[in-house]
PDB file of C-alpha atoms and ligand atoms in Angstrom:
ATOM      1  CA  MET K 209       8.894 -48.363  85.465  1.00 94.00           C
ATOM      2  CA  PHE K 210      11.952 -49.268  86.927  1.00 98.00           C
ATOM      3  CA  LYS K 211      12.718 -52.005  89.765  1.00 98.00           C
ATOM      4  CA  CYS K 212      15.215 -52.548  92.320  1.00 98.00           C
ATOM      5  CA  GLY K 213      15.248 -54.490  95.499  1.00 98.00           C
ATOM      6  CA  PHE K 214      16.913 -56.755  97.628  1.00 98.00           C
ATOM      7  CA  VAL K 215      16.942 -60.497  98.308  1.00 98.00           C
ATOM      8  CA  ALA K 216      18.524 -62.729 101.170  1.00 98.00           C
ATOM      9  CA  VAL K 217      19.629 -66.219  99.501  1.00 98.00           C
ATOM     10  CA  VAL K 218      19.521 -68.362 102.825  1.00 97.00           C
ATOM     11  CA  GLY K 219      19.518 -72.070 103.732  1.00 97.00           C
ATOM     12  CA  LYS K 220      21.357 -74.954 105.095  1.00 96.00           C
ATOM     13  CA  PRO K 221      25.258 -75.053 104.703  1.00 96.00           C
ATOM     14  CA  ASN K 222      26.345 -77.035 100.932  1.00 97.00           C
ATOM     15  CA  VAL K 223      22.861 -76.327  99.338  1.00 98.00           C
ATOM     16  CA  GLY K 224      24.231 -74.522  96.542  1.00 98.00           C
ATOM     17  CA  LYS K 225      23.392 -70.856  97.604  1.00 98.00           C
ATOM     18  CA  SER K 226      26.565 -69.166  96.246  1.00 98.00           C
ATOM     19  CA  SER K 227      26.500 -71.045  92.976  1.00 98.00           C
ATOM     20  CA  LEU K 228      22.880 -69.944  92.273  1.00 98.00           C
ATOM     21  CA  VAL K 229      24.076 -66.220  93.170  1.00 98.00           C
ATOM     22  CA  ASN K 230      26.955 -66.746  90.827  1.00 98.00           C
ATOM     23  CA  ALA K 231      24.442 -68.393  87.980  1.00 98.00           C
ATOM     24  CA  LEU K 232      21.809 -65.533  88.540  1.00 98.00           C
ATOM     25  CA  VAL K 233      24.694 -63.012  88.364  1.00 98.00           C
ATOM     26  CA  GLY K 234      26.452 -65.030  85.570  1.00 98.00           C
ATOM     27  CA  GLU K 235      29.905 -64.505  87.065  1.00 97.00           C
ATOM     28  CA  LYS K 236      31.381 -65.863  89.353  1.00 98.00           C
ATOM     29  CA  ILE K 237      31.268 -63.677  92.610  1.00 98.00           C
ATOM     30  CA  ALA K 238      31.464 -65.825  95.567  1.00 98.00           C
ATOM     31  CA  ILE K 239      33.724 -69.128  95.935  1.00 98.00           C
ATOM     32  CA  THR K 240      32.138 -72.490  96.283  1.00 98.00           C
ATOM     33  CA  SER K 241      33.059 -75.697  97.670  1.00 97.00           C
ATOM     34  CA  PRO K 242      31.859 -79.283  98.289  1.00 96.00           C
ATOM     35  CA  LYS K 243      32.841 -78.737 101.732  1.00 95.00           C
ATOM     36  CA  PRO K 244      29.736 -76.980 103.931  1.00 95.00           C
ATOM     37  CA  GLN K 245      30.438 -73.629 105.750  1.00 95.00           C
ATOM     38  CA  THR K 246      32.303 -72.243 102.417  1.00 97.00           C
ATOM     39  CA  THR K 247      30.726 -68.861 102.748  1.00 98.00           C
ATOM     40  CA  ARG K 248      31.778 -66.701 105.602  1.00 97.00           C
ATOM     41  CA  ASN K 249      30.347 -63.160 104.495  1.00 97.00           C
ATOM     42  CA  LYS K 250      27.107 -61.425 103.077  1.00 97.00           C
ATOM     43  CA  ILE K 251      28.200 -61.241  99.583  1.00 98.00           C
ATOM     44  CA  MET K 252      26.133 -58.926  96.947  1.00 98.00           C
ATOM     45  CA  GLY K 253      25.968 -60.610  93.926  1.00 98.00           C
ATOM     46  CA  ILE K 254      24.108 -57.880  91.499  1.00 98.00           C
ATOM     47  CA  VAL K 255      21.883 -58.228  88.748  1.00 98.00           C
ATOM     48  CA  ASN K 256      21.366 -55.838  86.586  1.00 97.00           C
ATOM     49  CA  GLY K 257      18.387 -55.784  83.240  1.00 97.00           C
ATOM     50  CA  LYS K 258      17.004 -53.289  81.232  1.00 97.00           C
ATOM     51  CA  ASP K 259      13.998 -52.168  83.876  1.00 97.00           C
ATOM     52  CA  TYR K 260      15.583 -53.273  86.816  1.00 98.00           C
ATOM     53  CA  GLN K 261      18.566 -54.165  89.237  1.00 98.00           C
ATOM     54  CA  VAL K 262      18.357 -57.008  91.734  1.00 98.00           C
ATOM     55  CA  ILE K 263      20.672 -57.292  94.670  1.00 98.00           C
ATOM     56  CA  PHE K 264      20.962 -60.836  95.782  1.00 98.00           C
ATOM     57  CA  ILE K 265      23.044 -61.664  99.719  1.00 98.00           C
ATOM     58  CA  ASP K 266      24.908 -64.436  99.713  1.00 98.00           C
ATOM     59  CA  THR K 267      25.256 -65.739 103.231  1.00 98.00           C
ATOM     60  CA  PRO K 268      26.676 -68.189 105.069  1.00 98.00           C
ATOM     61  CA  GLY K 269      24.843 -71.553 105.490  1.00 97.00           C
ATOM     62  CA  GLU K 270      22.907 -71.697 108.555  1.00 93.00           C
ATOM     63  CA  TYR K 271      24.732 -73.723 111.213  1.00 86.00           C
ATOM     64  CA  HIS K 272      25.387 -73.276 115.225  1.00 87.00           C
ATOM     65  CA  GLY K 273      28.919 -72.885 115.474  1.00 89.00           C
ATOM     66  CA  LYS K 274      30.213 -71.028 119.087  1.00 92.00           C
ATOM     67  CA  SER K 275      33.354 -69.381 117.667  1.00 95.00           C
ATOM     68  CA  LYS K 276      33.447 -65.577 117.425  1.00 96.00           C
ATOM     69  CA  LEU K 277      33.632 -66.497 113.389  1.00 96.00           C
ATOM     70  CA  ALA K 278      30.501 -68.267 114.205  1.00 96.00           C
ATOM     71  CA  GLU K 279      29.249 -65.764 115.554  1.00 96.00           C
ATOM     72  CA  TYR K 280      30.155 -63.366 113.055  1.00 97.00           C
ATOM     73  CA  MET K 281      28.485 -65.668 110.018  1.00 97.00           C
ATOM     74  CA  ILE K 282      25.706 -65.769 112.503  1.00 96.00           C
ATOM     75  CA  LYS K 283      25.301 -62.194 112.189  1.00 96.00           C
ATOM     76  CA  SER K 284      26.023 -61.901 109.089  1.00 97.00           C
ATOM     77  CA  ILE K 285      22.605 -64.102 108.414  1.00 96.00           C
ATOM     78  CA  GLU K 286      20.510 -62.192 110.476  1.00 96.00           C
ATOM     79  CA  THR K 287      21.749 -58.867 109.089  1.00 97.00           C
ATOM     80  CA  ALA K 288      21.504 -59.778 105.461  1.00 97.00           C
ATOM     81  CA  LYS K 289      17.635 -60.781 105.997  1.00 96.00           C
ATOM     82  CA  GLN K 290      17.181 -57.313 107.596  1.00 95.00           C
ATOM     83  CA  GLY K 291      15.202 -54.685 105.234  1.00 95.00           C
ATOM     84  CA  VAL K 292      15.307 -56.952 102.074  1.00 98.00           C
ATOM     85  CA  ASP K 293      11.974 -56.841  99.464  1.00 98.00           C
ATOM     86  CA  ALA K 294      12.310 -60.695  99.225  1.00 98.00           C
ATOM     87  CA  VAL K 295      13.789 -64.004 100.445  1.00 98.00           C
ATOM     88  CA  VAL K 296      14.830 -67.109  98.855  1.00 98.00           C
ATOM     89  CA  VAL K 297      15.760 -70.152 100.890  1.00 98.00           C
ATOM     90  CA  VAL K 298      17.448 -72.749  98.919  1.00 98.00           C
ATOM     91  CA  LEU K 299      17.277 -76.757  99.630  1.00 97.00           C
ATOM     92  CA  ASP K 300      19.026 -79.498  98.511  1.00 97.00           C
ATOM     93  CA  ALA K 301      16.984 -81.649  96.050  1.00 96.00           C
ATOM     94  CA  GLN K 302      18.217 -84.969  97.182  1.00 94.00           C
ATOM     95  CA  LYS K 303      18.261 -83.703 101.036  1.00 93.00           C
ATOM     96  CA  VAL K 304      15.313 -82.284 102.140  1.00 94.00           C
ATOM     97  CA  ASN K 305      14.956 -82.813 105.846  1.00 92.00           C
ATOM     98  CA  GLN K 306      13.028 -81.414 108.986  1.00 92.00           C
ATOM     99  CA  ALA K 307      15.934 -78.903 109.370  1.00 91.00           C
ATOM    100  CA  ASP K 308      14.984 -77.406 106.286  1.00 93.00           C
ATOM    101  CA  TYR K 309      11.318 -77.341 107.017  1.00 94.00           C
ATOM    102  CA  ASN K 310      11.982 -75.690 110.259  1.00 92.00           C
ATOM    103  CA  LEU K 311      14.061 -73.071 108.849  1.00 91.00           C
ATOM    104  CA  LEU K 312      10.969 -72.303 106.442  1.00 95.00           C
ATOM    105  CA  LYS K 313       8.979 -72.486 109.239  1.00 94.00           C
ATOM    106  CA  LYS K 314      10.404 -68.971 110.532  1.00 93.00           C
ATOM    107  CA  TYR K 315       9.468 -67.258 107.462  1.00 95.00           C
ATOM    108  CA  GLU K 316       5.499 -68.323 108.238  1.00 94.00           C
ATOM    109  CA  THR K 317       4.556 -64.903 109.605  1.00 93.00           C
ATOM    110  CA  SER K 318       6.850 -62.701 107.469  1.00 92.00           C
ATOM    111  CA  ASN K 319       5.690 -60.087 105.226  1.00 92.00           C
ATOM    112  CA  ILE K 320       7.798 -60.389 102.410  1.00 97.00           C
ATOM    113  CA  PRO K 321       7.668 -62.752  99.354  1.00 98.00           C
ATOM    114  CA  VAL K 322       9.317 -65.951 100.164  1.00 98.00           C
ATOM    115  CA  PHE K 323      10.490 -68.388  97.270  1.00 98.00           C
ATOM    116  CA  VAL K 324      11.576 -72.065  97.660  1.00 98.00           C
ATOM    117  CA  VAL K 325      14.106 -72.687  95.423  1.00 98.00           C
ATOM    118  CA  ILE K 326      14.879 -76.958  95.293  1.00 98.00           C
ATOM    119  CA  ASN K 327      18.392 -76.906  93.944  1.00 98.00           C
ATOM    120  CA  LYS K 328      20.808 -79.635  92.308  1.00 98.00           C
ATOM    121  CA  ILE K 329      17.445 -80.912  90.547  1.00 97.00           C
ATOM    122  CA  ASP K 330      19.888 -82.394  88.086  1.00 97.00           C
ATOM    123  CA  LEU K 331      21.167 -84.718  90.737  1.00 97.00           C
ATOM    124  CA  ALA K 332      17.938 -85.709  92.069  1.00 94.00           C
ATOM    125  CA  SER K 333      15.450 -88.058  90.104  1.00 91.00           C
ATOM    126  CA  TYR K 334      11.254 -87.924  90.288  1.00 89.00           C
ATOM    127  CA  GLU K 335      10.796 -90.179  92.444  1.00 89.00           C
ATOM    128  CA  GLN K 336      13.342 -88.398  95.128  1.00 87.00           C
ATOM    129  CA  LEU K 337      11.292 -85.463  94.621  1.00 91.00           C
ATOM    130  CA  TYR K 338       7.946 -86.284  94.318  1.00 92.00           C
ATOM    131  CA  PRO K 339       7.853 -86.822  98.199  1.00 91.00           C
ATOM    132  CA  THR K 340       9.696 -83.811  98.994  1.00 92.00           C
ATOM    133  CA  LEU K 341       7.107 -81.556  96.881  1.00 92.00           C
ATOM    134  CA  GLN K 342       4.492 -83.282  98.536  1.00 93.00           C
ATOM    135  CA  LYS K 343       5.418 -82.120 102.052  1.00 93.00           C
ATOM    136  CA  LEU K 344       6.329 -78.494 100.646  1.00 95.00           C
ATOM    137  CA  ASN K 345       2.368 -77.944 100.013  1.00 91.00           C
ATOM    138  CA  GLN K 346       2.007 -77.513 103.811  1.00 92.00           C
ATOM    139  CA  PHE K 347       3.680 -74.348 103.350  1.00 96.00           C
ATOM    140  CA  GLY K 348       0.890 -72.395 101.772  1.00 96.00           C
ATOM    141  CA  PHE K 349       2.482 -69.071 102.361  1.00 97.00           C
ATOM    142  CA  VAL K 350       5.213 -69.749  99.945  1.00 98.00           C
ATOM    143  CA  LYS K 351       5.106 -67.402  96.958  1.00 97.00           C
ATOM    144  CA  GLU K 352       6.388 -69.967  94.699  1.00 97.00           C
ATOM    145  CA  PHE K 353       8.242 -73.301  94.447  1.00 97.00           C
ATOM    146  CA  ILE K 354      11.305 -73.339  91.896  1.00 97.00           C
ATOM    147  CA  SER K 355      13.172 -76.525  91.070  1.00 96.00           C
ATOM    148  CA  THR K 356      16.988 -75.324  89.601  1.00 98.00           C
ATOM    149  CA  SER K 357      20.125 -76.572  88.800  1.00 98.00           C
ATOM    150  CA  ALA K 358      22.566 -73.871  89.565  1.00 98.00           C
ATOM    151  CA  ILE K 359      25.484 -75.518  87.755  1.00 98.00           C
ATOM    152  CA  LYS K 360      23.276 -76.369  84.557  1.00 98.00           C
ATOM    153  CA  ASN K 361      21.950 -73.218  84.767  1.00 98.00           C
ATOM    154  CA  LYS K 362      18.604 -74.580  84.567  1.00 98.00           C
ATOM    155  CA  ASN K 363      15.178 -72.912  85.670  1.00 98.00           C
ATOM    156  CA  VAL K 364      17.612 -69.535  86.846  1.00 98.00           C
ATOM    157  CA  ASN K 365      16.526 -67.468  84.747  1.00 98.00           C
ATOM    158  CA  GLU K 366      13.065 -68.601  85.738  1.00 98.00           C
ATOM    159  CA  LEU K 367      13.362 -67.542  89.152  1.00 98.00           C
ATOM    160  CA  LEU K 368      15.183 -64.505  88.240  1.00 98.00           C
ATOM    161  CA  GLU K 369      11.926 -63.384  86.526  1.00 98.00           C
ATOM    162  CA  LYS K 370       9.603 -64.341  89.365  1.00 98.00           C
ATOM    163  CA  VAL K 371      12.348 -62.577  92.033  1.00 98.00           C
ATOM    164  CA  VAL K 372      12.005 -58.989  89.493  1.00 98.00           C
ATOM    165  CA  SER K 373       7.973 -59.631  89.197  1.00 98.00           C
ATOM    166  CA  VAL K 374       8.050 -58.697  93.307  1.00 98.00           C
ATOM    167  CA  MET K 375      10.483 -56.242  93.239  1.00 98.00           C
ATOM    168  CA  PRO K 376       9.157 -52.807  94.194  1.00 98.00           C
ATOM    169  CA  GLU K 377       9.537 -49.638  92.293  1.00 98.00           C
ATOM    170  CA  GLY K 378      12.917 -47.594  92.622  1.00 98.00           C
ATOM    171  CA  PRO K 379      15.890 -46.453  90.489  1.00 98.00           C
ATOM    172  CA  ALA K 380      19.313 -48.827  90.392  1.00 98.00           C
ATOM    173  CA  LEU K 381      21.116 -48.459  94.064  1.00 97.00           C
ATOM    174  CA  TYR K 382      24.578 -49.460  92.821  1.00 97.00           C
ATOM    175  CA  ASP K 383      26.306 -48.732  89.417  1.00 95.00           C
ATOM    176  CA  THR K 384      24.778 -51.009  86.837  1.00 93.00           C
ATOM    177  CA  GLU K 385      28.588 -52.021  85.541  1.00 92.00           C
ATOM    178  CA  SER K 386      28.880 -53.653  89.466  1.00 94.00           C
ATOM    179  CA  LEU K 387      28.522 -57.455  89.919  1.00 97.00           C
ATOM    180  CA  THR K 388      29.184 -57.523  93.734  1.00 98.00           C
ATOM    181  CA  ASP K 389      29.863 -55.097  96.786  1.00 97.00           C
ATOM    182  CA  LYS K 390      32.964 -56.915  97.238  1.00 97.00           C
ATOM    183  CA  ASN K 391      36.506 -55.717  95.926  1.00 96.00           C
ATOM    184  CA  LEU K 392      39.660 -57.558  94.306  1.00 96.00           C
ATOM    185  CA  ARG K 393      41.268 -58.105  97.374  1.00 96.00           C
ATOM    186  CA  PHE K 394      38.310 -59.901  99.106  1.00 97.00           C
ATOM    187  CA  MET K 395      37.863 -61.807  96.048  1.00 98.00           C
ATOM    188  CA  VAL K 396      41.552 -63.087  96.279  1.00 98.00           C
ATOM    189  CA  SER K 397      41.252 -64.136  99.865  1.00 98.00           C
ATOM    190  CA  GLU K 398      38.209 -66.244  99.044  1.00 98.00           C
ATOM    191  CA  ILE K 399      39.895 -67.524  95.821  1.00 98.00           C
ATOM    192  CA  ILE K 400      43.417 -68.679  97.929  1.00 98.00           C
ATOM    193  CA  ARG K 401      40.537 -70.253 100.634  1.00 98.00           C
ATOM    194  CA  GLU K 402      38.417 -72.080  97.588  1.00 98.00           C
ATOM    195  CA  LYS K 403      41.502 -73.868  96.865  1.00 98.00           C
ATOM    196  CA  ILE K 404      42.152 -74.890 100.200  1.00 98.00           C
ATOM    197  CA  LEU K 405      39.309 -75.793 100.488  1.00 97.00           C
ATOM    198  CA  LEU K 406      39.494 -78.268  97.599  1.00 97.00           C
ATOM    199  CA  PHE K 407      42.638 -80.129  97.853  1.00 98.00           C
ATOM    200  CA  VAL K 408      42.855 -80.314 101.995  1.00 97.00           C
ATOM    201  CA  GLN K 409      41.294 -83.023 103.859  1.00 91.00           C
ATOM    202  CA  GLU K 410      37.937 -82.591 105.209  1.00 83.00           C
ATOM    203  CA  GLU K 411      38.260 -80.177 108.573  1.00 90.00           C
ATOM    204  CA  ILE K 412      41.754 -78.408 108.640  1.00 94.00           C
ATOM    205  CA  PRO K 413      39.802 -75.374 105.656  1.00 91.00           C
ATOM    206  CA  HIS K 414      37.135 -74.990 108.328  1.00 93.00           C
ATOM    207  CA  PHE K 415      40.179 -73.663 110.838  1.00 94.00           C
ATOM    208  CA  VAL K 416      41.901 -71.819 108.107  1.00 97.00           C
ATOM    209  CA  GLY K 417      41.756 -68.399 107.653  1.00 98.00           C
ATOM    210  CA  VAL K 418      43.630 -66.034 104.792  1.00 98.00           C
ATOM    211  CA  GLU K 419      45.101 -62.579 105.461  1.00 97.00           C
ATOM    212  CA  ILE K 420      46.298 -60.705 102.459  1.00 97.00           C
ATOM    213  CA  LEU K 421      49.614 -58.864 103.557  1.00 97.00           C
ATOM    214  CA  GLN K 422      50.650 -57.004 100.149  1.00 97.00           C
ATOM    215  CA  PHE K 423      48.632 -56.178  97.348  1.00 96.00           C
ATOM    216  CA  LYS K 424      50.455 -54.109  94.432  1.00 96.00           C
ATOM    217  CA  GLU K 425      48.999 -53.387  91.031  1.00 92.00           C
ATOM    218  CA  GLN K 426      52.658 -52.820  89.235  1.00 89.00           C
ATOM    219  CA  GLY K 427      52.316 -51.992  85.582  1.00 87.00           C
ATOM    220  CA  LYS K 428      51.210 -54.599  83.827  1.00 89.00           C
ATOM    221  CA  HIS K 429      51.333 -57.240  87.166  1.00 96.00           C
ATOM    222  CA  ILE K 430      49.886 -57.433  90.245  1.00 97.00           C
ATOM    223  CA  SER K 431      51.908 -58.349  93.349  1.00 98.00           C
ATOM    224  CA  ILE K 432      50.082 -60.741  95.964  1.00 98.00           C
ATOM    225  CA  SER K 433      51.501 -61.936  99.178  1.00 98.00           C
ATOM    226  CA  ALA K 434      49.047 -63.523 101.899  1.00 98.00           C
ATOM    227  CA  ASP K 435      49.193 -65.453 105.249  1.00 98.00           C
ATOM    228  CA  ILE K 436      47.502 -68.943 105.229  1.00 98.00           C
ATOM    229  CA  ILE K 437      46.373 -68.570 109.270  1.00 98.00           C
ATOM    230  CA  CYS K 438      46.265 -72.244 110.602  1.00 98.00           C
ATOM    231  CA  GLU K 439      44.859 -73.341 114.116  1.00 96.00           C
ATOM    232  CA  LYS K 440      47.494 -75.685 114.758  1.00 96.00           C
ATOM    233  CA  GLU K 441      50.772 -76.495 113.968  1.00 97.00           C
ATOM    234  CA  ASN K 442      50.239 -79.827 112.371  1.00 96.00           C
ATOM    235  CA  HIS K 443      47.282 -78.184 110.293  1.00 97.00           C
ATOM    236  CA  LYS K 444      50.044 -75.856 109.335  1.00 97.00           C
ATOM    237  CA  GLN K 445      52.217 -78.935 108.306  1.00 97.00           C
ATOM    238  CA  ILE K 446      49.413 -80.387 106.261  1.00 97.00           C
ATOM    239  CA  ILE K 447      48.812 -76.740 104.283  1.00 98.00           C
ATOM    240  CA  ILE K 448      52.576 -76.965 103.650  1.00 98.00           C
ATOM    241  CA  GLY K 449      52.843 -80.390 102.329  1.00 97.00           C
ATOM    242  CA  LYS K 450      55.881 -82.747 101.686  1.00 97.00           C
ATOM    243  CA  SER K 451      58.211 -80.793 100.771  1.00 97.00           C
ATOM    244  CA  GLY K 452      56.063 -77.557  99.984  1.00 98.00           C
ATOM    245  CA  SER K 453      54.176 -79.394  97.322  1.00 98.00           C
ATOM    246  CA  MET K 454      50.412 -78.306  98.777  1.00 98.00           C
ATOM    247  CA  ILE K 455      51.021 -74.603  99.087  1.00 98.00           C
ATOM    248  CA  LYS K 456      52.679 -74.758  95.989  1.00 98.00           C
ATOM    249  CA  LYS K 457      49.404 -76.515  94.164  1.00 98.00           C
ATOM    250  CA  ILE K 458      47.117 -74.178  96.391  1.00 98.00           C
ATOM    251  CA  GLY K 459      49.252 -71.289  94.889  1.00 98.00           C
ATOM    252  CA  THR K 460      49.140 -72.295  91.086  1.00 98.00           C
ATOM    253  CA  ALA K 461      45.830 -72.738  91.456  1.00 98.00           C
ATOM    254  CA  ALA K 462      44.887 -69.624  92.835  1.00 98.00           C
ATOM    255  CA  ARG K 463      47.069 -67.387  90.775  1.00 98.00           C
ATOM    256  CA  GLN K 464      45.513 -68.828  87.519  1.00 98.00           C
ATOM    257  CA  GLU K 465      42.373 -68.205  88.519  1.00 98.00           C
ATOM    258  CA  ILE K 466      43.575 -64.504  89.906  1.00 98.00           C
ATOM    259  CA  GLU K 467      45.010 -64.056  86.460  1.00 98.00           C
ATOM    260  CA  ASN K 468      41.965 -65.005  84.550  1.00 97.00           C
ATOM    261  CA  LEU K 469      39.720 -62.501  86.625  1.00 96.00           C
ATOM    262  CA  THR K 470      42.097 -59.687  86.223  1.00 95.00           C
ATOM    263  CA  GLY K 471      43.572 -60.416  82.695  1.00 96.00           C
ATOM    264  CA  GLN K 472      46.833 -59.654  84.223  1.00 96.00           C
ATOM    265  CA  LYS K 473      50.065 -61.290  84.884  1.00 98.00           C
ATOM    266  CA  VAL K 474      49.927 -62.448  88.681  1.00 98.00           C
ATOM    267  CA  TYR K 475      52.728 -63.034  91.169  1.00 98.00           C
ATOM    268  CA  LEU K 476      51.542 -65.159  94.100  1.00 98.00           C
ATOM    269  CA  GLU K 477      53.518 -65.800  97.466  1.00 98.00           C
ATOM    270  CA  LEU K 478      52.099 -67.735 100.577  1.00 98.00           C
ATOM    271  CA  PHE K 479      52.913 -68.340 103.728  1.00 98.00           C
ATOM    272  CA  ALA K 480      51.518 -70.627 106.506  1.00 98.00           C
ATOM    273  CA  LYS K 481      51.060 -69.105 109.816  1.00 98.00           C
ATOM    274  CA  THR K 482      49.771 -71.033 113.414  1.00 98.00           C
ATOM    275  CA  ARG K 483      47.779 -68.991 115.226  1.00 97.00           C
ATOM    276  CA  SER K 484      46.000 -70.995 118.170  1.00 97.00           C
ATOM    277  CA  GLY K 485      42.764 -69.767 118.945  1.00 96.00           C
ATOM    278  CA  TRP K 486      42.472 -67.184 116.443  1.00 97.00           C
ATOM    279  CA  GLN K 487      38.722 -68.339 115.443  1.00 97.00           C
ATOM    280  CA  GLY K 488      38.296 -66.370 119.171  1.00 96.00           C
ATOM    281  CA  ASP K 489      40.727 -63.572 118.840  1.00 96.00           C
ATOM    282  CA  GLU K 490      39.086 -60.456 117.999  1.00 94.00           C
ATOM    283  CA  SER K 491      41.910 -58.566 116.680  1.00 94.00           C
ATOM    284  CA  VAL K 492      43.098 -61.712 114.513  1.00 95.00           C
ATOM    285  CA  LEU K 493      39.772 -61.882 113.067  1.00 96.00           C
ATOM    286  CA  SER K 494      39.920 -58.488 112.425  1.00 95.00           C
ATOM    287  CA  ASP K 495      42.766 -58.479 110.221  1.00 94.00           C
ATOM    288  CA  LEU K 496      40.960 -61.531 108.211  1.00 95.00           C
ATOM    289  CA  GLY K 497      38.013 -58.915 107.176  1.00 93.00           C
ATOM    290  CA  TYR K 498      35.659 -61.020 109.957  1.00 96.00           C
ATOM    291  CA  ASN K 499      34.737 -57.794 111.831  1.00 93.00           C
ATOM    292  CA  ILE K 500      31.661 -57.842 114.001  1.00 90.00           C
ATOM    293  CA  LYS K 501      31.358 -54.504 114.201  1.00 88.00           C
ATOM    294  CA  ASP K 502      31.219 -53.939 110.131  1.00 87.00           C
ATOM    295  CA  ILE K 503      28.072 -55.994 109.919  1.00 87.00           C
TER     296      ILE K 503
HETATM  297  N1  GTP V 124      24.896 -81.408  90.796  1.00 59.59           N
HETATM  298  C1  GTP V 124      25.065 -80.271  91.546  1.00 59.59           C
HETATM  299  N2  GTP V 124      25.975 -79.391  92.510  1.00 59.59           N
HETATM  300  C2  GTP V 124      25.639 -78.086  92.593  1.00 59.59           C
HETATM  301  C3  GTP V 124      24.600 -77.399  92.036  1.00 59.59           C
HETATM  302  N3  GTP V 124      24.705 -76.362  92.932  1.00 59.59           N
HETATM  303  C4  GTP V 124      25.691 -76.127  93.885  1.00 59.59           C
HETATM  304  N4  GTP V 124      26.310 -77.500  93.754  1.00 59.59           N
HETATM  305  C5  GTP V 124      27.310 -77.714  94.134  1.00 59.59           C
HETATM  306  O1  GTP V 124      27.413 -77.966  95.347  1.00 59.59           O
HETATM  307  C6  GTP V 124      28.227 -77.929  96.200  1.00 59.59           C
HETATM  308  C7  GTP V 124      28.276 -76.602  97.504  1.00 59.59           C
HETATM  309  O2  GTP V 124      27.872 -75.524  96.528  1.00 59.59           O
HETATM  310  P1  GTP V 124      27.936 -74.066  97.373  1.00 59.59           P
HETATM  311  O3  GTP V 124      27.455 -73.393  96.275  1.00 59.59           O
HETATM  312  O4  GTP V 124      29.250 -73.751  97.844  1.00 59.59           O
HETATM  313  O5  GTP V 124      26.595 -74.347  98.584  1.00 59.59           O
HETATM  314  P2  GTP V 124      26.578 -73.097  99.516  1.00 59.59           P
HETATM  315  O6  GTP V 124      25.154 -73.287  99.780  1.00 59.59           O
HETATM  316  O7  GTP V 124      26.747 -71.818  99.399  1.00 59.59           O
HETATM  317  O8  GTP V 124      27.383 -73.808 100.924  1.00 59.59           O
HETATM  318  P3  GTP V 124      27.904 -72.939 101.982  1.00 59.59           P
HETATM  319  O9  GTP V 124      28.758 -71.331 101.816  1.00 59.59           O
HETATM  320  O10 GTP V 124      29.047 -73.935 102.801  1.00 59.59           O
HETATM  321  O11 GTP V 124      27.104 -72.396 102.968  1.00 59.59           O
HETATM  322  C8  GTP V 124      29.262 -77.334  95.248  1.00 59.59           C
HETATM  323  O12 GTP V 124      30.149 -78.626  95.270  1.00 59.59           O
HETATM  324  C9  GTP V 124      28.580 -77.063  93.893  1.00 59.59           C
HETATM  325  O13 GTP V 124      29.756 -77.316  93.025  1.00 59.59           O
HETATM  326  C10 GTP V 124      23.636 -78.269  91.249  1.00 59.59           C
HETATM  327  O14 GTP V 124      22.751 -77.427  90.699  1.00 59.59           O
HETATM  328  N5  GTP V 124      23.744 -79.301  90.924  1.00 59.59           N
HETATM  329 MG1   MG V 125      28.184 -70.226  99.974  1.00 59.59          MG
END
């Protein structure tokens, strides 16, 4: 008997949803960062076993922004939950609060299995965890509570086994060689954004978008050029850095990761541009791949 199904992975920003999906897949298919609102799209992470295929859908963290980009992200979360066979709600073991309980309550009447993952247990002591686990007892409808560390790969296989056990019978829906529904071009733009999230101070990365202008595979190497779209002129100056030092650092780190991913030599050119109000401009959003009509 072969099993196949879809599982939405949801939760507050920064709880480790993308890290968990990467751990389940066994490869990095989604970018991660210490800053909230890293993920902007729904991204499939496909896990293939001998007698199953589970399609996990990573989603943006639940939040309430007002821009058209926020609207796109919120709609991505909503549509990711539709028609799935199970939901995994991820919590940060150190920071479970009312917002998580409110989120969980929404699933009380759901007629599909709900799993609660208490992630980042490597950072939480038992004394910290105990009151949280006590409070979670009130959610009797939850199929299973699983404590994990996505980073240390702890209990990730146990989670997978539990999820597989509730998947419906059916043939694989995706090529069993595929790990994600996203293409290399998308991954490249995300890797560049991840380096910006890593290197650039607090707020600015949330106002940045990456547009791939050229993506050419030429024999043994790949030539890529991309625009880093900034909200304000001073954001652009920070992205560029003193004598271009920041954009160079972003470019070097991104190029190395793309080379590791593809096994090919990569030429990467980055340009910083200012497009004030781009997060509310449907045509720019569409150029960046955030097309609300597509989801
Ligand atoms: N120590 C520890 N850190 C973790 C673990 N899982 C994730 N992290 C870190 O937590 C941060 C957020 O992880 P992400 O996977 O980007 O979180 P997310 O829920 O996808 O965040 P958004 O996309 O912004 O909603 C990153 O710095 C991760 O390295 C874990 O199990 N243990
Ligand atoms: Mg994420």
